[in-house]
Short mmCIF file of C-alpha atoms in Angstrom, two decimals:
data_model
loop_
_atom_site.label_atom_id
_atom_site.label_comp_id
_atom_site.label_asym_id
_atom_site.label_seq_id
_atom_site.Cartn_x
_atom_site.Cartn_y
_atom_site.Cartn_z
CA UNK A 1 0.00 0.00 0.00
CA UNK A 2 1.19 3.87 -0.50
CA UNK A 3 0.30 6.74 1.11
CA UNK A 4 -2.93 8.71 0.17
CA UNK A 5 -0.68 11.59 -1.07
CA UNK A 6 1.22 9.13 -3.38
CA UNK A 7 -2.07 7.55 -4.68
CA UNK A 8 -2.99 10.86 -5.85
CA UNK A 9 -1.65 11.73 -9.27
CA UNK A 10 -0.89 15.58 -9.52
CA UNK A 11 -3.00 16.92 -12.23
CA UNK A 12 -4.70 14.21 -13.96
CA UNK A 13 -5.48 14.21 -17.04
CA UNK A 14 -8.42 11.69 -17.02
CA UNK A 15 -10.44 11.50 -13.65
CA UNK A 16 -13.76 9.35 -12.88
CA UNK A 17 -16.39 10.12 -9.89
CA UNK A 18 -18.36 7.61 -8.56
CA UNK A 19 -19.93 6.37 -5.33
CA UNK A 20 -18.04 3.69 -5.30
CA UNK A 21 -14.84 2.94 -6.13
CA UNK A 22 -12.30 0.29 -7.56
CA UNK A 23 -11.43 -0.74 -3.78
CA UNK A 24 -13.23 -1.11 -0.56
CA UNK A 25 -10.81 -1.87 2.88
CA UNK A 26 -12.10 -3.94 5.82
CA UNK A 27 -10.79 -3.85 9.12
CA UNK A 28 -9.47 -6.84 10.92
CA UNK A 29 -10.15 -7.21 14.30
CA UNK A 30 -5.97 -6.51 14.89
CA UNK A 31 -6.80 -3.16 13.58
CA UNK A 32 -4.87 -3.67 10.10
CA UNK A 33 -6.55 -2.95 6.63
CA UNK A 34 -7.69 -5.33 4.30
CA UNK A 35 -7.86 -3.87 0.38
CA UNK A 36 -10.76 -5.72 -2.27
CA UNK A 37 -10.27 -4.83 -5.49
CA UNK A 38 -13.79 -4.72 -7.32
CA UNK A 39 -13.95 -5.15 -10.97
CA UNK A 40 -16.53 -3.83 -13.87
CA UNK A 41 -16.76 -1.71 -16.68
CA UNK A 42 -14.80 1.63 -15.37
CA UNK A 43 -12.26 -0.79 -13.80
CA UNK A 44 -11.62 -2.63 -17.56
CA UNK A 45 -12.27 1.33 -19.20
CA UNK A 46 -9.31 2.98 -17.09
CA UNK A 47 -6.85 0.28 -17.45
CA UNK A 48 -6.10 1.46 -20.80
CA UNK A 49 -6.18 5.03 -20.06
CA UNK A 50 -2.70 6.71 -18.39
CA UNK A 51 -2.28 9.61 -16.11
CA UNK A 52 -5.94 8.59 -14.46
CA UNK A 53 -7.87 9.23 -11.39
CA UNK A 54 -10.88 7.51 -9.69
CA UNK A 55 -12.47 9.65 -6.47
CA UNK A 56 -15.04 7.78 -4.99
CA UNK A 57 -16.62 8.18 -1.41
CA UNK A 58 -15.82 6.33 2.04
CA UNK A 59 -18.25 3.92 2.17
CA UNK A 60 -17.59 1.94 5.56
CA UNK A 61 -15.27 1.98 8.78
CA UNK A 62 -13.03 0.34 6.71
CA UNK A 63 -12.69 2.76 3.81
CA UNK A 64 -12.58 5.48 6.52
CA UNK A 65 -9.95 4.33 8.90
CA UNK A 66 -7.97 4.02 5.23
CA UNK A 67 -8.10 7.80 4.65
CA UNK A 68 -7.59 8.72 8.28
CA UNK A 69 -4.63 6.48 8.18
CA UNK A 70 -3.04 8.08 4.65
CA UNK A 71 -3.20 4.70 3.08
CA UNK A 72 -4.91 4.46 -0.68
CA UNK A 73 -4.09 2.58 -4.33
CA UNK A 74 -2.23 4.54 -6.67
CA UNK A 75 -4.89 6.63 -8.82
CA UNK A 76 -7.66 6.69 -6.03
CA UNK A 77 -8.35 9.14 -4.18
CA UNK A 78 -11.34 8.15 -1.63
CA UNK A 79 -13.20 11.00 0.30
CA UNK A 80 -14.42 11.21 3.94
CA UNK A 81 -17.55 11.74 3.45
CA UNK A 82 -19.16 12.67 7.08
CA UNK A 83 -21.63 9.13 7.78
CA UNK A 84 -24.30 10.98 8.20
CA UNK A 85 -24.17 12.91 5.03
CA UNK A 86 -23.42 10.03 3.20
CA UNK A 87 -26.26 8.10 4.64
CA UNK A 88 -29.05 11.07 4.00
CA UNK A 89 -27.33 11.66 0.33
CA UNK A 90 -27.13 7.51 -0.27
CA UNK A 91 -30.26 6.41 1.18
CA UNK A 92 -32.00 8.93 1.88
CA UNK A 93 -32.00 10.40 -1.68
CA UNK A 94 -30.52 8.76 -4.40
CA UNK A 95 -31.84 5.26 -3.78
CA UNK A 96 -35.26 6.29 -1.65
CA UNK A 97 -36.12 8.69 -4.35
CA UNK A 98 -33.93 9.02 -7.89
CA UNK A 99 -34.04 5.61 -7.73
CA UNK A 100 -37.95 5.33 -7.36
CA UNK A 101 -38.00 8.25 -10.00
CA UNK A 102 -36.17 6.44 -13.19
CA UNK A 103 -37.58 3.24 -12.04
CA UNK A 104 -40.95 4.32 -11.75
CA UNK A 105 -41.25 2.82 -8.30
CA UNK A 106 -43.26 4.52 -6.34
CA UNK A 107 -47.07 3.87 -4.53
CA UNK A 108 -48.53 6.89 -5.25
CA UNK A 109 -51.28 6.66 -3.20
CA UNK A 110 -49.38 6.75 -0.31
CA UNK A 111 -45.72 8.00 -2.06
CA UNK A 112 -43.68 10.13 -1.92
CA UNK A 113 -43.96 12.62 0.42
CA UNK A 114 -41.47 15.69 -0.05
CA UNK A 115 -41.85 17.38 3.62
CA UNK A 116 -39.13 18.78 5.69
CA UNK A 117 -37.07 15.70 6.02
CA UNK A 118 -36.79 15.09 2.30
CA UNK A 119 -35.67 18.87 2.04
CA UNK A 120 -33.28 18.66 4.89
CA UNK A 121 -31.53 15.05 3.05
CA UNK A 122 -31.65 17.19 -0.01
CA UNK A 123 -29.19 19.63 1.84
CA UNK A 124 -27.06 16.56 2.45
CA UNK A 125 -27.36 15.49 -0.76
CA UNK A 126 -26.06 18.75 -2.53
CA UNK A 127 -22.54 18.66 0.16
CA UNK A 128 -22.49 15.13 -0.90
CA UNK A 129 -22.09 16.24 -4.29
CA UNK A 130 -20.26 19.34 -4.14
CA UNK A 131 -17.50 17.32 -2.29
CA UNK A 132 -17.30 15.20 -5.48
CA UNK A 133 -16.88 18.72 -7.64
CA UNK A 134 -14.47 19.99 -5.20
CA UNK A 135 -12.20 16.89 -4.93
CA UNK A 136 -12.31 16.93 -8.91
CA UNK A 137 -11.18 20.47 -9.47
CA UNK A 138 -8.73 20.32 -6.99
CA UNK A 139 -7.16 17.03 -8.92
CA UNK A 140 -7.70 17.76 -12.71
CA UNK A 141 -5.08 19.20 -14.61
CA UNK A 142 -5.79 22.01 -16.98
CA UNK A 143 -8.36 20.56 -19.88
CA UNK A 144 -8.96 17.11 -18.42
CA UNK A 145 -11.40 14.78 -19.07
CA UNK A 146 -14.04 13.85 -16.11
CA UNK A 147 -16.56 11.30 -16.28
CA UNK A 148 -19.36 11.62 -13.96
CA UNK A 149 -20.71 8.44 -12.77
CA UNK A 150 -24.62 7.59 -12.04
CA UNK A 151 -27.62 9.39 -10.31
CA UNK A 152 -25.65 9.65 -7.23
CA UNK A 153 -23.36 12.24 -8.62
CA UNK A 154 -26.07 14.19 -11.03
CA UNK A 155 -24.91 17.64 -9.27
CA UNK A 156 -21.55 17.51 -9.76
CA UNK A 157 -21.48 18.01 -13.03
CA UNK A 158 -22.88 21.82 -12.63
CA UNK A 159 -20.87 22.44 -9.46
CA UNK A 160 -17.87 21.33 -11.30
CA UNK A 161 -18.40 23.75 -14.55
CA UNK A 162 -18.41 26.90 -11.79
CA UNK A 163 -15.33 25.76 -10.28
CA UNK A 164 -13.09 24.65 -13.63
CA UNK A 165 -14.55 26.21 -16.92
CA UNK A 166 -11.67 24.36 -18.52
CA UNK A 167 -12.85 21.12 -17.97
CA UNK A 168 -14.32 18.45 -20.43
CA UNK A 169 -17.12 16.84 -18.39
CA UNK A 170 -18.89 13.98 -18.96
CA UNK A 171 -22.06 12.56 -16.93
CA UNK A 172 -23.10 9.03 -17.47
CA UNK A 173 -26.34 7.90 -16.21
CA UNK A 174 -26.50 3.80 -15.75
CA UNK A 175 -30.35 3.91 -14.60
CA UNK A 176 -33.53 4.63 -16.85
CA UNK A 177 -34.65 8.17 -17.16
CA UNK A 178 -37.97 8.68 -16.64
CA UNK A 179 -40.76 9.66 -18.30
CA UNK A 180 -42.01 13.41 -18.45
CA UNK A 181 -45.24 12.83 -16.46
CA UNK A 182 -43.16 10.85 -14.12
CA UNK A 183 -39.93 13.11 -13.56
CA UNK A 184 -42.77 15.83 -12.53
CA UNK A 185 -43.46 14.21 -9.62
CA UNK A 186 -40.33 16.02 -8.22
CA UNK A 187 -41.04 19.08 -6.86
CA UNK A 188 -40.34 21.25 -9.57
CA UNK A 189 -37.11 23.53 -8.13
CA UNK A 190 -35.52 19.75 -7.52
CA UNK A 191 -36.50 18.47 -10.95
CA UNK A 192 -34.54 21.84 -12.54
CA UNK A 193 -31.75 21.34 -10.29
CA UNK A 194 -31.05 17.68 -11.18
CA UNK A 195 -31.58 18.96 -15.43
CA UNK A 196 -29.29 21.33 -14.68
CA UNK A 197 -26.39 19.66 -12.76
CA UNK A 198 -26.16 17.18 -15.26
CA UNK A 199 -26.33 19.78 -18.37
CA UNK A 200 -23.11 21.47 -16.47
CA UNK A 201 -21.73 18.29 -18.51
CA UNK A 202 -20.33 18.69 -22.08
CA UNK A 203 -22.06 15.44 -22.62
CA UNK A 204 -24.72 13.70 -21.24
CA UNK A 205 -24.77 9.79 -21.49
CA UNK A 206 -27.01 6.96 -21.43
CA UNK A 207 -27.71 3.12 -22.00
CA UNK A 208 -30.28 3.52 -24.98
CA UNK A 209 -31.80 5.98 -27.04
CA UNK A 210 -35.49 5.32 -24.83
CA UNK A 211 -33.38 7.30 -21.92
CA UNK A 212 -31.52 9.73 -23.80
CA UNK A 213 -34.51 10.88 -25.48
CA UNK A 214 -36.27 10.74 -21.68
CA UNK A 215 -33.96 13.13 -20.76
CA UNK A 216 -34.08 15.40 -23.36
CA UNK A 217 -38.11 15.22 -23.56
CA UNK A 218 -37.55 16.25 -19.71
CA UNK A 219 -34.98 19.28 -20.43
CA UNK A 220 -37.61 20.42 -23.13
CA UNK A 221 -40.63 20.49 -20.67
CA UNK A 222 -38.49 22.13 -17.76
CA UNK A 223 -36.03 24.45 -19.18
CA UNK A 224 -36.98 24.81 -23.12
CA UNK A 225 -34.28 22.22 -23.85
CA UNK A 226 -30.82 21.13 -23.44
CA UNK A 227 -29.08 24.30 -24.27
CA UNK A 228 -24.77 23.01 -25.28
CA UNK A 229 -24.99 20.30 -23.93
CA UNK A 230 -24.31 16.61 -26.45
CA UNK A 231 -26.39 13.89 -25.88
CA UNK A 232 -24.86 10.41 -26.40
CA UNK A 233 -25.97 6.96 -26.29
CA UNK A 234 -23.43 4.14 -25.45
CA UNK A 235 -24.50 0.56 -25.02
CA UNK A 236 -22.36 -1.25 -22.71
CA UNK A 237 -22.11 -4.81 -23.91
CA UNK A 238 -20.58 -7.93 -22.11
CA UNK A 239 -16.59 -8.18 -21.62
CA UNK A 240 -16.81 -11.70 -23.06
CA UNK A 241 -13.34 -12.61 -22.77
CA UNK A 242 -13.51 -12.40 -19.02
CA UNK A 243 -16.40 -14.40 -18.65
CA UNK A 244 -15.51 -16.79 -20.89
CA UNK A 245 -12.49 -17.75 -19.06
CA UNK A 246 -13.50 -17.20 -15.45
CA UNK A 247 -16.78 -19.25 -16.30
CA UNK A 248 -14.56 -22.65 -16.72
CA UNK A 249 -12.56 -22.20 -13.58
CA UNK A 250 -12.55 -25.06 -11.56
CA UNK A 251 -14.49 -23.30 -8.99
CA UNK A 252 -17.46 -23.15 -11.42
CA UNK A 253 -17.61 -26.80 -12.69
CA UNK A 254 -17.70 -27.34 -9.05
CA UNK A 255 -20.99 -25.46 -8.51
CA UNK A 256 -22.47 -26.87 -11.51
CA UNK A 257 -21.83 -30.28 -10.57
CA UNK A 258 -24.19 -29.14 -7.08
CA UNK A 259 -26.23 -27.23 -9.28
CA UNK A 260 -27.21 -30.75 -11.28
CA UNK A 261 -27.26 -32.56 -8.34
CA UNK A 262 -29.88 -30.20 -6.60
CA UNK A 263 -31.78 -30.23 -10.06
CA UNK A 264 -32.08 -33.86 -10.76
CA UNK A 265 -31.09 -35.73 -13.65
CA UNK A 266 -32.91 -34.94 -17.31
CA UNK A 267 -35.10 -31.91 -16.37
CA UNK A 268 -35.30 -28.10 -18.01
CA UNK A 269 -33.76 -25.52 -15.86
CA UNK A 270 -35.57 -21.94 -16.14
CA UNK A 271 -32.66 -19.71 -14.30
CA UNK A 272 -32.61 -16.11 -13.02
CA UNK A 273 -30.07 -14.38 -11.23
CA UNK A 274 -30.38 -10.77 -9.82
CA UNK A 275 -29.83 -8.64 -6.52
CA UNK A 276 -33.11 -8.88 -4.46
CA UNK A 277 -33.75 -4.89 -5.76
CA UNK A 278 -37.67 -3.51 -6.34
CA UNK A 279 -37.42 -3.08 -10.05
CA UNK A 280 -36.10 -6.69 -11.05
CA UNK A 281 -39.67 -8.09 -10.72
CA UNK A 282 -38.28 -11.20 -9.08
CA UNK A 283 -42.11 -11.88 -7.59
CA UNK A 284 -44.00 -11.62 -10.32
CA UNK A 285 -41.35 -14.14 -12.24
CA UNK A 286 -41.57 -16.47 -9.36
CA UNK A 287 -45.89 -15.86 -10.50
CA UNK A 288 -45.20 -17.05 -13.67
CA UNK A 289 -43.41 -20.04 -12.98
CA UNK A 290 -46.38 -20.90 -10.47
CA UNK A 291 -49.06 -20.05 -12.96
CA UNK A 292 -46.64 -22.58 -15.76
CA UNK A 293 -47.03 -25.33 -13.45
CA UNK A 294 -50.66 -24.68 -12.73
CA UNK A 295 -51.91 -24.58 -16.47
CA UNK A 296 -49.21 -26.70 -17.95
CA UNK A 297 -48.89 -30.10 -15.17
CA UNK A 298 -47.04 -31.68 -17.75
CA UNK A 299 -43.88 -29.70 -16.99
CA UNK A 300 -44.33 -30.59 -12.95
CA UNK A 301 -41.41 -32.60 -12.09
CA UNK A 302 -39.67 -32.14 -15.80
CA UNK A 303 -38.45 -28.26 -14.58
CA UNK A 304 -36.53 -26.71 -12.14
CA UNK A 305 -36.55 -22.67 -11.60
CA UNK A 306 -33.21 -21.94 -10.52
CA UNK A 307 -33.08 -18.15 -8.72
CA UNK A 308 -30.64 -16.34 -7.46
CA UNK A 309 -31.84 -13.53 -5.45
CA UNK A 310 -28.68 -11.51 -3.67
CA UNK A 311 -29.70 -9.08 -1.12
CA UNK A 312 -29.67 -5.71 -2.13
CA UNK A 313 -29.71 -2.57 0.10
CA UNK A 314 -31.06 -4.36 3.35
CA UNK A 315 -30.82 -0.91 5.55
CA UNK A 316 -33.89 -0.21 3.64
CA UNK A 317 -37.32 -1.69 5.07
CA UNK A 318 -38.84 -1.56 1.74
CA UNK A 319 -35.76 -4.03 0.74
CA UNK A 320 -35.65 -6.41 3.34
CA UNK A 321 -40.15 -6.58 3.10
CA UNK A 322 -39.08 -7.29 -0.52
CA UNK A 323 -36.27 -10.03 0.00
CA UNK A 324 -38.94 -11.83 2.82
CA UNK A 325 -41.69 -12.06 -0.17
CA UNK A 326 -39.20 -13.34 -2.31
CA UNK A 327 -38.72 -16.09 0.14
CA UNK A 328 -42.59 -16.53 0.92
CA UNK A 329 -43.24 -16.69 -2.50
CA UNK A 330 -40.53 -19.51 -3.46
CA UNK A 331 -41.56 -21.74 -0.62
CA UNK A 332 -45.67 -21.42 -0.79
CA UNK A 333 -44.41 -22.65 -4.76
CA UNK A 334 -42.41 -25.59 -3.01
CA UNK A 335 -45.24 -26.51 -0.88
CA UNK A 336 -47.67 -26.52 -3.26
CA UNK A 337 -45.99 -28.57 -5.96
CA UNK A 338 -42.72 -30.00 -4.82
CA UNK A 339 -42.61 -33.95 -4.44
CA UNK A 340 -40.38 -36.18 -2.28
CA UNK A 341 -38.22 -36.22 -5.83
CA UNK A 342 -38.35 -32.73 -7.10
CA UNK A 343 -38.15 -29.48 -5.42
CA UNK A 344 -39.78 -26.67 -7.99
CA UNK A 345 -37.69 -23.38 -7.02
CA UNK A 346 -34.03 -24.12 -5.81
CA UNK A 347 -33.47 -20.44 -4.39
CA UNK A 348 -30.20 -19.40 -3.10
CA UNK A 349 -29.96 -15.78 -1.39
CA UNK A 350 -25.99 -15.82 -0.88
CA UNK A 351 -23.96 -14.27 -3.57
CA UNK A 352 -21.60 -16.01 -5.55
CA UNK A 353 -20.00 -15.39 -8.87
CA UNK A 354 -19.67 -18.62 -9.49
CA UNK A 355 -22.50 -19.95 -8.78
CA UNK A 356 -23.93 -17.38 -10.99
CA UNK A 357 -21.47 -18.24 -13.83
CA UNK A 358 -22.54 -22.47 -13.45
CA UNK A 359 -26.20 -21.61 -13.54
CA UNK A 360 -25.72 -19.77 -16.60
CA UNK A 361 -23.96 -22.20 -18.73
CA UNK A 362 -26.72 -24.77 -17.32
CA UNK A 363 -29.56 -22.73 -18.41
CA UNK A 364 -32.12 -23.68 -20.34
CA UNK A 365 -34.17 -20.90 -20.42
CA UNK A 366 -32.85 -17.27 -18.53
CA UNK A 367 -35.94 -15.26 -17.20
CA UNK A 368 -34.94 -11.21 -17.38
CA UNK A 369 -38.41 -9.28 -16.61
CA UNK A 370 -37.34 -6.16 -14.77
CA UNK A 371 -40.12 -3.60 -14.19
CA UNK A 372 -37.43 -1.06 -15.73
CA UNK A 373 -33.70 -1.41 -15.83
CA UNK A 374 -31.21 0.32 -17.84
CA UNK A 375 -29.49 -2.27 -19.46
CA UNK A 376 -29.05 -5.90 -17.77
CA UNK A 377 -25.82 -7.37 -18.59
CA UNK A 378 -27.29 -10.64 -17.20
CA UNK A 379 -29.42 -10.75 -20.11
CA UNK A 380 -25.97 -10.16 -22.01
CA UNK A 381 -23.73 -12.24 -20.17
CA UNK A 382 -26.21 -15.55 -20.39
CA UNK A 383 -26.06 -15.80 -23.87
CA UNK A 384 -22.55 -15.49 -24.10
CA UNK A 385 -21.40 -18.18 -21.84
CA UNK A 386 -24.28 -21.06 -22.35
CA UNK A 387 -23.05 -24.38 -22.48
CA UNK A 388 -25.98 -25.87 -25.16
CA UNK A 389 -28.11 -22.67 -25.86
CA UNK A 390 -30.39 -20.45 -23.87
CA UNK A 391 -33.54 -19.57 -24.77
CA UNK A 392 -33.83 -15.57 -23.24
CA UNK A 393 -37.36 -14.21 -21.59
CA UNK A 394 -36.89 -10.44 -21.85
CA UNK A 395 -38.87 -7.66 -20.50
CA UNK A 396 -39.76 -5.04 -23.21
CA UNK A 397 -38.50 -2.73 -19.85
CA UNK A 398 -34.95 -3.88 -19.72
CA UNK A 399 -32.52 -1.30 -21.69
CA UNK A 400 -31.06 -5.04 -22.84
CA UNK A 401 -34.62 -4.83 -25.14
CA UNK A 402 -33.56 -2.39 -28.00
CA UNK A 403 -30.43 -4.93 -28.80
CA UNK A 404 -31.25 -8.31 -28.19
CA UNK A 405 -35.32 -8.11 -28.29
CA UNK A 406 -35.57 -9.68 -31.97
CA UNK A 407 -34.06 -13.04 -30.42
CA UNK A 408 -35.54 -12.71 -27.06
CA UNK A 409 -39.33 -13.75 -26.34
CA UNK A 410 -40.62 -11.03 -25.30
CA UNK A 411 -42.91 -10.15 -22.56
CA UNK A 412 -44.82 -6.81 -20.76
CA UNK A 413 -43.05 -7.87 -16.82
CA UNK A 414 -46.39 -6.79 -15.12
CA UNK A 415 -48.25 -9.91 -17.30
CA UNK A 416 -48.20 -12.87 -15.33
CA UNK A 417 -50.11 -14.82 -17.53
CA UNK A 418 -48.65 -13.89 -20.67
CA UNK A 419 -44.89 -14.49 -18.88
CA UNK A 420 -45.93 -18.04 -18.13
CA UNK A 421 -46.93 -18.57 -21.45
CA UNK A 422 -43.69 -16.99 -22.39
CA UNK A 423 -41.46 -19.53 -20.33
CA UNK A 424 -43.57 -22.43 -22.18
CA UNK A 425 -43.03 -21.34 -25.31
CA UNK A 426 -39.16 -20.84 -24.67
CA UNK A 427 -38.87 -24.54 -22.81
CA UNK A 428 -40.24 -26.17 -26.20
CA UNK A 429 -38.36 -23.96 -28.25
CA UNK A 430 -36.61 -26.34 -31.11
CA UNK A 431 -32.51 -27.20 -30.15
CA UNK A 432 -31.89 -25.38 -33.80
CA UNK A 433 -33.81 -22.44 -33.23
CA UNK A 434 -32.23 -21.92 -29.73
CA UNK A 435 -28.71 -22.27 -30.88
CA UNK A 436 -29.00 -19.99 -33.78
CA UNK A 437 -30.80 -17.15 -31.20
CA UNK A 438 -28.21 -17.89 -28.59
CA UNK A 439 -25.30 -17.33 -31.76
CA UNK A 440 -26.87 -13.44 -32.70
CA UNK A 441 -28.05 -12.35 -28.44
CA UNK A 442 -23.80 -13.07 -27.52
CA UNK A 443 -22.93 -11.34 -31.39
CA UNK A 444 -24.86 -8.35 -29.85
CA UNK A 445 -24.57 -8.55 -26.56
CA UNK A 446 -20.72 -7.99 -26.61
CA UNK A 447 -20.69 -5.59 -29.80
CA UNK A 448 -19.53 -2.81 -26.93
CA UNK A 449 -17.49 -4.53 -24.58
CA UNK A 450 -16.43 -2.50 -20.95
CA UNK A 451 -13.11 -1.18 -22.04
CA UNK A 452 -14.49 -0.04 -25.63
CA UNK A 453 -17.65 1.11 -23.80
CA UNK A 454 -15.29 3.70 -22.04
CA UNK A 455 -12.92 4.71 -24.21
CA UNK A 456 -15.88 5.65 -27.19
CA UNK A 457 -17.15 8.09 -24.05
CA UNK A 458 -13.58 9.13 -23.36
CA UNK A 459 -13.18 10.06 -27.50
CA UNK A 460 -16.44 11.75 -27.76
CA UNK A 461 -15.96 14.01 -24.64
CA UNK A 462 -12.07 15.34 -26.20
CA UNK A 463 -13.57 15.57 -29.51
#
């Protein structure tokens, strides 16, 4: 390890902000630091790129204690974030309410409810941000590049322009944008902030066209349009390479082998994996497959659903209601229909790569039917690592859709019904026709692989 003022590269010429960055540090109960290095997109994109820098918040006792102590990775720079602030800008805001926003989340009936409190995280939210835009002036060097990462950080861009004119910003957005009679449900002065932080950019990025042209359809209702700011649209595909190699890793044959056994020999395997978050519809797939077996017996016993549901933001009560119906859901299924030889659902809640990988190349059939998500490289990365051929269920909601929907079936991810029928149709698709739609989904779903992803943003933004 090196000191934080050695991690730091004077004047960089190429800096990313994110909430989270390319290393995390744990503490050991003897009070030393333990570094993780995470992996990615951005972590592929900036390996490429020299004279880089990553800022990224604190995010645990760990992270902190490393900053306190001086210790970092060269090209990080991690800020110390006060808890609180974090939590209010974290929770309270970006994932309680952007996130409900672009997902289109919310119980409207009942939510949301922008009182006092919401105005007083808001406050947080903006030193959150301007943190971010101070860290980043301080580092860049005269005419850098800066990539803005996510719906966390959708201030910084404007904060940033005040404080470095010079600068070529970029914001990326990872999320869906949402729709105009959506976005409105923002109080109005926070709706025009959030535009206009993220039109401090040079250019402002997205998954698909759907949310670029979200955005802008937003810009043009609140502020007339978009004024200098570009709009781009950059897909970010599968890094196939990795995936191919780490999914034959010892490690993964051994999973599959459990996988199989936990299956049973000869049967279809219908598999999802995702984080146990609001918008990837995990219930109403778990629906499906119940309604399958009710209106089609002949497939009880013959098919196993294989889900992965990782928890996802449990400090949230909405999350961990969410990860207990999951649960509920799976097991009423295995009570209702499971036999002495089969059990319907085999649901794991534990994350593991590998796991993830084996289920993959076992699969069948991969169910994808997020309410709304802005891409879904699961979608992406099935296809490209199937043993025998996947058949892909795809939500018409995914950002995944507008590439890979001609060889997906398709399916609206509130229909229950018409998702069941959806999963039958893709268990008795023909071995030919599955292999050839398996062949074009991996063509497109690595067209923009990570590194090529980032470096097409990195272009347009010095061009």
């Amino acid at each position: 390890m090196v000191s934080e003022h050695e991690a730091q590269s004077a004047e960089a010429g190429v800096l990313v902000a994110s909430n989270r960055g390319p290393v995390s540090y744990t503490l050991r109960t003897d009070g030393t630091l333990d570094a993780t290095r995470g992996g990615g997109g951005l972590v592929s994109g900036l390996s490429a790129v020299e004279d880089k820098l990553w800022v990224c918040a604190a995010l645990g006792d760990g992270d902190r204690a490393a900053v306190r102590r001086g210790v970092g990775e060269p090209g990080v720079r991690m800020l110390d974030i006060d808890p609180a602030v974090h939590t209010d800008a974290y929770n309270g805001i970006a994932n309680s309410v952007l996130w409900f926003v672009h997902h289109m989340l919310y119980q409207t009936p009942l939510e949301p409810v922008f009182d006092p409190e919401f105005r007083r995280q808001w406050a947080s939210f903006e030193t959150y941000n301007r943190a971010f835009a101070e860290a980043l002036a301080e580092e860049a060097g005269r005419g850098a590049a800066v990539l803005v990462q996510d719906y966390h950080l959708a201030l910084v861009p404007g904060m940033l322009r005040e404080l470095r004119p010079d600068l070529r910003i970029g914001h990326f957005s990872h999320t869906p944008w949402a729709p105009v009679d959506y976005f409105r449900l923002l109080p109005d002065d926070i709706a025009e902030q959030l535009l206009r932080g993220i039109l401090g950019a040079d250019r402002a990025c997205f998954l698909t066209r759907r949310w670029a042209d979200a955005f802008t359809a937003c810009c043009t209702e609140f502020l007339g349009g978009t004024g200098r700011t570009g709009i781009g649209v950059h897909g970010l595909g599968a890094d196939a390479d990795f995936l191919r190699r780490r999914a034959h890793e010892a490690d993964v044959d051994e999973r599959m082998a459990a996988l199989r056994e936990q299956i049973g020999p000869g049967r279809r395997t219908i598999v999802r994996v995702d984080r146990t978050e609001l918008s990837k519809n995990i219930v109403r797939g778990l629906l499906a497959y119940r309604t399958l077996l009710d209106e089609r017996p002949e497939w009880r016993e013959r098919v196993v659903h294989v889900a992965f549901a990782y928890p996802s933001r449990q400090d949230l009560a909405v999350y961990r209601d969410y990860t207990a119906e999951v649960r509920q859901v799976a097991d009423a299924i295995n009570e209702a229909y499971g036999t002495p030889g089969w059990t319907p659902v085999v649901l794991h809640v534990k994350d593991d790569f590998a796991r993830s990988l084996a289920a993959y190349r076992l699969a069948d059939v991969a169910l994808v039917n997020p309410i709304r998500d802005g891409m879904n490289l699961v979608a992406k990365e099935v296809p490209v690592v199937s043993d025998h051929g996947c058949a892909l269920v795809l939500s018409r909601e995914a950002g995944a859709y507008e590439e890979l929907g001609d060889d997906a079936v398709v399916v609206n991810p509130y229909d229950v019904s018409a998702t069941a029928r959806a999963l039958h149709e893709a268990l008795t698709m023909a071995d030919g026709e599955r292999a050839e739609r398996t062949r074009r989904l991996a063509a497109a779903a690595v067209a923009l692989p990570p590194q090529q992803w980032f470096l097409d943003q990195l272009a347009a933004l010095r061009d």
